[in-house]
XYZ file of C-alpha atoms in Angstrom:
354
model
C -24.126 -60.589 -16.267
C -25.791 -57.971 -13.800
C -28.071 -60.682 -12.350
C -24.844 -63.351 -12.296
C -22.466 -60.557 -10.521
C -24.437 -59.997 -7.513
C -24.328 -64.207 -6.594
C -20.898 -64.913 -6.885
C -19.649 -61.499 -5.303
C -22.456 -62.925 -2.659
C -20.599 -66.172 -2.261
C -17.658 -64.858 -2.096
C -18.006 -62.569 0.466
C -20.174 -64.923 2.797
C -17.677 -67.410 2.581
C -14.446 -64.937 3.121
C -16.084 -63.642 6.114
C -17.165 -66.971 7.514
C -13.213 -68.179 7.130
C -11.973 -64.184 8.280
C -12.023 -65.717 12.083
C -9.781 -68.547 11.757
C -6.209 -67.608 11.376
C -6.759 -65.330 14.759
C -9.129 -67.471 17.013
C -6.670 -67.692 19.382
C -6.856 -64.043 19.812
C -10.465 -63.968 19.778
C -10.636 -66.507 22.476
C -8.598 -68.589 25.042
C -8.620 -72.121 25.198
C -9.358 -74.809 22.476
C -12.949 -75.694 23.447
C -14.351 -71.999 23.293
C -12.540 -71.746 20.090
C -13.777 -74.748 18.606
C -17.346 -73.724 19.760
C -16.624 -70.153 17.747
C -15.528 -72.329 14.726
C -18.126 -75.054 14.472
C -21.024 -72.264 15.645
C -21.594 -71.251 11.986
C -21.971 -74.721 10.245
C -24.609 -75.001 12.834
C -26.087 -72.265 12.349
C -26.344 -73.238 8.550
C -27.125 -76.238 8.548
C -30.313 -75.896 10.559
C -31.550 -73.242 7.704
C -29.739 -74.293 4.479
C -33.516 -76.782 4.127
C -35.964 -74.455 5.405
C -34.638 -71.535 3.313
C -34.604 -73.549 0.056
C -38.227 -74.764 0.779
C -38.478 -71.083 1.429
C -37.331 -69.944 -1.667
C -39.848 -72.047 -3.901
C -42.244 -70.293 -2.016
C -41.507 -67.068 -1.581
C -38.998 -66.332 -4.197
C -34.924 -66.652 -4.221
C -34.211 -62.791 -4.205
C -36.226 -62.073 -0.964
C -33.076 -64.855 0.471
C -30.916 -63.788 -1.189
C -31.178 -60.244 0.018
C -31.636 -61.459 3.738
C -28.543 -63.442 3.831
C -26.293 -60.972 2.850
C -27.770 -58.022 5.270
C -27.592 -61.153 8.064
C -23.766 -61.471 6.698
C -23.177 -57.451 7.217
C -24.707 -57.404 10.637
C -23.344 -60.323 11.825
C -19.584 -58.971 10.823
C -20.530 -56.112 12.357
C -21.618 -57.672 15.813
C -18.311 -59.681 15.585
C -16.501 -56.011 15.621
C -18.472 -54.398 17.706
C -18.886 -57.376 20.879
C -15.256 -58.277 22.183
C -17.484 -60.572 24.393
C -15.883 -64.254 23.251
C -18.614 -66.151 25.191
C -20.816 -64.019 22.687
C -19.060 -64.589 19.312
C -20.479 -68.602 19.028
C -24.080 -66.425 19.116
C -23.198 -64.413 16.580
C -20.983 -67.095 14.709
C -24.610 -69.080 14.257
C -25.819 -66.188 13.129
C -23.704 -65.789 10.199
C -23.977 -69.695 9.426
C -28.297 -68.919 9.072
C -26.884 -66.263 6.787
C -25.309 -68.404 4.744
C -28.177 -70.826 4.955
C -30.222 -68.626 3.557
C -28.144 -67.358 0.933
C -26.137 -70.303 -0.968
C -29.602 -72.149 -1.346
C -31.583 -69.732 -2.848
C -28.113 -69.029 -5.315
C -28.524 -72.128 -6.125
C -31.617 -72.949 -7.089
C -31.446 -69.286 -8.977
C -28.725 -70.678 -10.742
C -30.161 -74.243 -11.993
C -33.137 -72.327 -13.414
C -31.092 -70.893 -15.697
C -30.170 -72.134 -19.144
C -26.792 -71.587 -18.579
C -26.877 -73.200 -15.050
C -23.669 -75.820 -16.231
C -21.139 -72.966 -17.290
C -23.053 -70.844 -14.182
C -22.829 -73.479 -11.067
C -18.684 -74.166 -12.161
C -18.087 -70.230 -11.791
C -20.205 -69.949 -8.249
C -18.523 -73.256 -6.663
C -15.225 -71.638 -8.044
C -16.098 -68.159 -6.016
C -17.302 -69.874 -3.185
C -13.415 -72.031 -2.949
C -12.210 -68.676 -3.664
C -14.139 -66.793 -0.909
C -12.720 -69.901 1.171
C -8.913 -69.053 0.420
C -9.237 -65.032 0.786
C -10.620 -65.382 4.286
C -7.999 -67.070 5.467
C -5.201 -66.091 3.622
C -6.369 -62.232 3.584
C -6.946 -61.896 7.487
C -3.906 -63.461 8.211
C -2.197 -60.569 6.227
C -4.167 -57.976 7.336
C -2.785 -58.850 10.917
C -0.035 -56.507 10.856
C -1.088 -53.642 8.696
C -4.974 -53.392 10.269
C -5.026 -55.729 13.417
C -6.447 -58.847 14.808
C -10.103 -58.243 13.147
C -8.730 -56.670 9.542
C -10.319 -59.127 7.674
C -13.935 -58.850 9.491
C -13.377 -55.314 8.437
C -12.387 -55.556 4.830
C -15.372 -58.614 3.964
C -18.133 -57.093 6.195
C -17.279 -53.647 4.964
C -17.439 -55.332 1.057
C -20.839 -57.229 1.901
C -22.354 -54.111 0.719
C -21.326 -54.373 -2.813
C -23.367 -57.452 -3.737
C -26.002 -56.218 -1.007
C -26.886 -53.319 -3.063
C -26.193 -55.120 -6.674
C -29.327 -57.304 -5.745
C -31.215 -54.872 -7.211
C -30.310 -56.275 -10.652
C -31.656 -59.932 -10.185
C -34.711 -60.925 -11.107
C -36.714 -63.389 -9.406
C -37.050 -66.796 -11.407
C -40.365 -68.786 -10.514
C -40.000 -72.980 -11.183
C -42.543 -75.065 -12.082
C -42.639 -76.829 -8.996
C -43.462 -73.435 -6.430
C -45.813 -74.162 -3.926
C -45.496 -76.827 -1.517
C -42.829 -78.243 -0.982
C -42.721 -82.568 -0.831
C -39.405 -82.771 1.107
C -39.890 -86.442 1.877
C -40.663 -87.426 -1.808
C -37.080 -84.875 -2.811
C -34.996 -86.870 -0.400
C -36.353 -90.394 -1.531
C -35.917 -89.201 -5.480
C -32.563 -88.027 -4.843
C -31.913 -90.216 -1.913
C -28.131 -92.150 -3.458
C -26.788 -88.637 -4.926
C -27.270 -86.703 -1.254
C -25.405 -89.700 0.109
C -22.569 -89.395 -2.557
C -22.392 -85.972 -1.207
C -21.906 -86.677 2.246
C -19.169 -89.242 1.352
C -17.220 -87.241 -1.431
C -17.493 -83.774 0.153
C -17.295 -84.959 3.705
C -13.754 -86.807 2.780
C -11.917 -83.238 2.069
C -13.196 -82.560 6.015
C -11.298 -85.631 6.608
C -8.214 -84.873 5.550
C -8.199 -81.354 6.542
C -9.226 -82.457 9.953
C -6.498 -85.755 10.809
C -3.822 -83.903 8.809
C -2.732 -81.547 11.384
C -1.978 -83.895 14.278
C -1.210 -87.059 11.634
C 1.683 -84.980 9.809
C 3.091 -82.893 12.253
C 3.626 -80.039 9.785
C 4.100 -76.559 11.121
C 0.926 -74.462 10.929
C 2.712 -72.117 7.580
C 3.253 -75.320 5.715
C -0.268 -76.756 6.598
C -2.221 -73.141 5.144
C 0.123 -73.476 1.928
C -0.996 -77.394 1.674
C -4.435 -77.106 2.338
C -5.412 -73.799 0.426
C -3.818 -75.709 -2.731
C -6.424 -77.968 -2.205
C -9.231 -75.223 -2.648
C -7.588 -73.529 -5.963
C -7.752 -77.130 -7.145
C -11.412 -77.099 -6.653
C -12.121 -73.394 -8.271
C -9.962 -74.410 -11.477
C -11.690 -78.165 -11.785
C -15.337 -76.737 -11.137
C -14.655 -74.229 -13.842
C -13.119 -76.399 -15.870
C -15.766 -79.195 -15.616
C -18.571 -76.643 -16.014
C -17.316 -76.420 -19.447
C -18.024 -79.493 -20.682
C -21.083 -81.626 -20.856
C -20.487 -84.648 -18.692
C -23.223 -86.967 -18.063
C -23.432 -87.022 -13.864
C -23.709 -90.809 -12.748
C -21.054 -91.676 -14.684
C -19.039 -88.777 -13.394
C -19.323 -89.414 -10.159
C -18.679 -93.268 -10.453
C -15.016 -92.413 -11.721
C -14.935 -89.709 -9.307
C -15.610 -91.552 -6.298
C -12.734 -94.383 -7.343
C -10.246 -91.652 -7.923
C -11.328 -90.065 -4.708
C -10.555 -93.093 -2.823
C -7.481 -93.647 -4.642
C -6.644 -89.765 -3.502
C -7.492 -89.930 0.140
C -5.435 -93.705 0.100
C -2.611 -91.280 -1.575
C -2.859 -88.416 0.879
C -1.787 -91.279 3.981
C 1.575 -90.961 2.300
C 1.797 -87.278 0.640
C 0.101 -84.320 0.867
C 0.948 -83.555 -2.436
C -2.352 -85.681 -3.121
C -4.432 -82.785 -1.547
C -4.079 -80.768 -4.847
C -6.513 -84.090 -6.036
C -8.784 -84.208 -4.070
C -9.766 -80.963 -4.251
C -9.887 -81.543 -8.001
C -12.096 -84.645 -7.920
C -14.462 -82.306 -5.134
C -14.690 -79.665 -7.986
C -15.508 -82.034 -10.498
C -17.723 -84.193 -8.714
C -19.840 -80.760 -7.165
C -20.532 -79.985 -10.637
C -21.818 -83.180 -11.705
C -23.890 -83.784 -8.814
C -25.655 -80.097 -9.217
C -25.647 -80.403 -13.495
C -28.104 -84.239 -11.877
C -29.984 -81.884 -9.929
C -30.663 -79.347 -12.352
C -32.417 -81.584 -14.619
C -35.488 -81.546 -12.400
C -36.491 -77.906 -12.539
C -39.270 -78.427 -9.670
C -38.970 -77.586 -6.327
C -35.408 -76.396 -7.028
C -35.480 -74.526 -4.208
C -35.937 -77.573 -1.292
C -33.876 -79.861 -3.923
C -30.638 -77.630 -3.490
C -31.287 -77.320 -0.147
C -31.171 -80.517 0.529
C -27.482 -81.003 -1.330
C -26.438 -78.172 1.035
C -27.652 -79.675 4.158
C -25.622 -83.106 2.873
C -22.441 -81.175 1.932
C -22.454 -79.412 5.881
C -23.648 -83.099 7.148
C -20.354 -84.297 5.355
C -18.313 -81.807 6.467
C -19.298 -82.565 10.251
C -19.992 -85.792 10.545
C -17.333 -87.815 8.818
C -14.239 -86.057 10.300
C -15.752 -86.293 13.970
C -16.165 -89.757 12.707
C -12.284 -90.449 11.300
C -11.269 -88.505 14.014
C -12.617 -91.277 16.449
C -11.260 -94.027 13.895
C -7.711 -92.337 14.315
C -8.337 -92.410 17.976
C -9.501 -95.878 18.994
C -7.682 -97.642 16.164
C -4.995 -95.675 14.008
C -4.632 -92.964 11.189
C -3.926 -95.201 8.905
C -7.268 -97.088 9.995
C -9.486 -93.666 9.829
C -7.992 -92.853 6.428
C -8.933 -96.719 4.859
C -12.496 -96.249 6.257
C -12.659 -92.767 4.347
C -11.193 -94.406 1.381
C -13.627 -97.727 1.459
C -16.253 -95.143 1.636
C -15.804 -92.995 -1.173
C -15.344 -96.204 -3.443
C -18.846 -97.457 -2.147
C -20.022 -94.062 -3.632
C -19.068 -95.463 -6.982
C -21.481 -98.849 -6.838
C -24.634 -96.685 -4.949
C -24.659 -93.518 -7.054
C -26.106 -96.265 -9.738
C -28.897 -96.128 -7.448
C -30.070 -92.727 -8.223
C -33.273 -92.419 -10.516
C -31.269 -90.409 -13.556
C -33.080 -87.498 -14.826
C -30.036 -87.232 -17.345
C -28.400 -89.467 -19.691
C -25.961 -91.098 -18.290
């Protein structure tokens, strides 16, 4: 458990600090577009490392990444405190997203080394939802009681735990370290990097049209939207559990994700779903993954560069949908979408029973 600890207090604290900004932005900075650019700085940021780090990592080793993420996490929480410059904060924003690049990879592909990696990858996704929650709920708490940055303090300040624990972990060498065949990765796996696009780029959708669509208040919004995330940690856990053969998985997945986001038009009691079927269908398409133990390192960071494509490009793209056409249009695109996920996922070449 002293090698496991480190990663998923690692997770947890990149992605609590990487959500610690958003409940004050408007404090941070003025206006929406500088804000947005403060927001969306740190999925750039990791999703131009997330596939050179995991090549990295089959190279090199995961610790070495491991370790470098999490001091790039503590100094780029502490640049965040110590710059009230908010032309500067997208710089150091992108910073912390190459920190996470180079850490959730490298976890990863530590992880589906491991006999264990099934029970293993359902506890990480579940601390990396919860890192997700505490950053957002936490800071807004701390507020009052610390100020406007409390929550930079508290996760920066707690960066060090895992930092230091990364002495414990040793470094686990696949078969397939050397050099890395991106090209031949992405072909193999070609279907099931598309399924994650689709599946985890449709919670982005909803999170995204929601706001303006519903016209909740902001309060009501957090409450709906975090349930969404404790819906992921309990079905990733609970799914880790159990053996379930991954094509097959994701087929039903993808219909009841459609069904979900078709569902969430008309409730947003349907958000407690999706995040379910997300949980459920990130450990299925990791337990495919893991059954090719070479070139883990490129392999998982090619999932992660799909999961941030997702996450970018299909709410920009519902977004326009909503805009041109209707909401009702941009959430029947998202919906057609994920059910296509169910007839190409047959496509992938199955290392695993299915």
């Amino acid at each position: 458990m002293k090698q496991r600890l480190p990663l998923l207090l690692g997770v947890f604290v990149v992605m609590a600090l990487s959500n610690a900004v958003v409940p004050v932005l408007p404090s941070l900075a003025e206006g929406t577009a500088l804000q947005g650019a403060i927001y969306s700085a740190y999925f750039f940021g990791a999703m131009l490392t997330v596939i050179p780090a995991g090549i990295l990592s089959d190279r090199i080793g995961r610790v070495p990444l491991l370790r470098a993420g999490l001091v790039l996490t503590l100094l780029s929480g502490a640049l965040i405190l110590a710059i009230s410059d908010p032309v500067a904060l997208p710089a150091i924003r992108a910073v912390e997203g190459v920190a996470a690049g180079l850490f959730v990879p490298a976890a990863m592909s530590w992880i589906n080394l491991q006999p264990d990696h099934e029970r293993m990858s359902g506890n990480f996704i579940a601390a990396l939802n919860l890192g997700l929650v505490s950053g957002l709920v936490l800071s807004g708490w701390l507020t009052v009681p610390v100020g406007v940055l409390g929550g930079v303090i508290v996760f920066t300040t707690f960066t060090a735990v895992p930092l230091l624990m990364t002495v414990f972990v040793g470094e686990t060498a696949g078969p397939g370290r050397g050099r890395a065949d991106l090209l031949g990765v992405g072909r193999e796996n070609f279907w099931l990097y598309i399924s994650a696009i689709v599946l985890v780029g449709a919670t982005g959708v909803v999170t995204t049209l929601y706001p303006d669509f519903s016209g909740e208040s902001a309060a009501n919004l957090g409450v709906q939207l975090g349930l969404m995330n404790v819906a992921t940690i309990v079905a990733s856990l609970t799914a880790s559990r159990f053996h379930l053969a991954p094509i097959p998985t994701i087929r039903v997945s993808a219909v009841l994700m459609a069904a979900a986001v078709a569902l969430s038009f008309f409730t947003p009691a349907a958000f407690v779903f999706i995040g379910g079927i997300a949980g459920v269908v990130m450990i299925a398409q990791i337990n495919y993954l893991a059954a090719n133990p070479g070139q883990q390192g490129a392999i998982m960071g090619l999932f992660n560069a799909s999961s941030y494509a997702g996450m970018t490009l299909l709410p920009f793209a519902a977004g326009v949908v909503a805009e041109v056409e209707s909401f009702s249009a941009a959430f029947a695109v998202t919906a057609i979408l994920a059910a296509l996920m169910a007839v190409t996922i047959g496509r992938c070449r199955c290392y695993l029973e299915s």
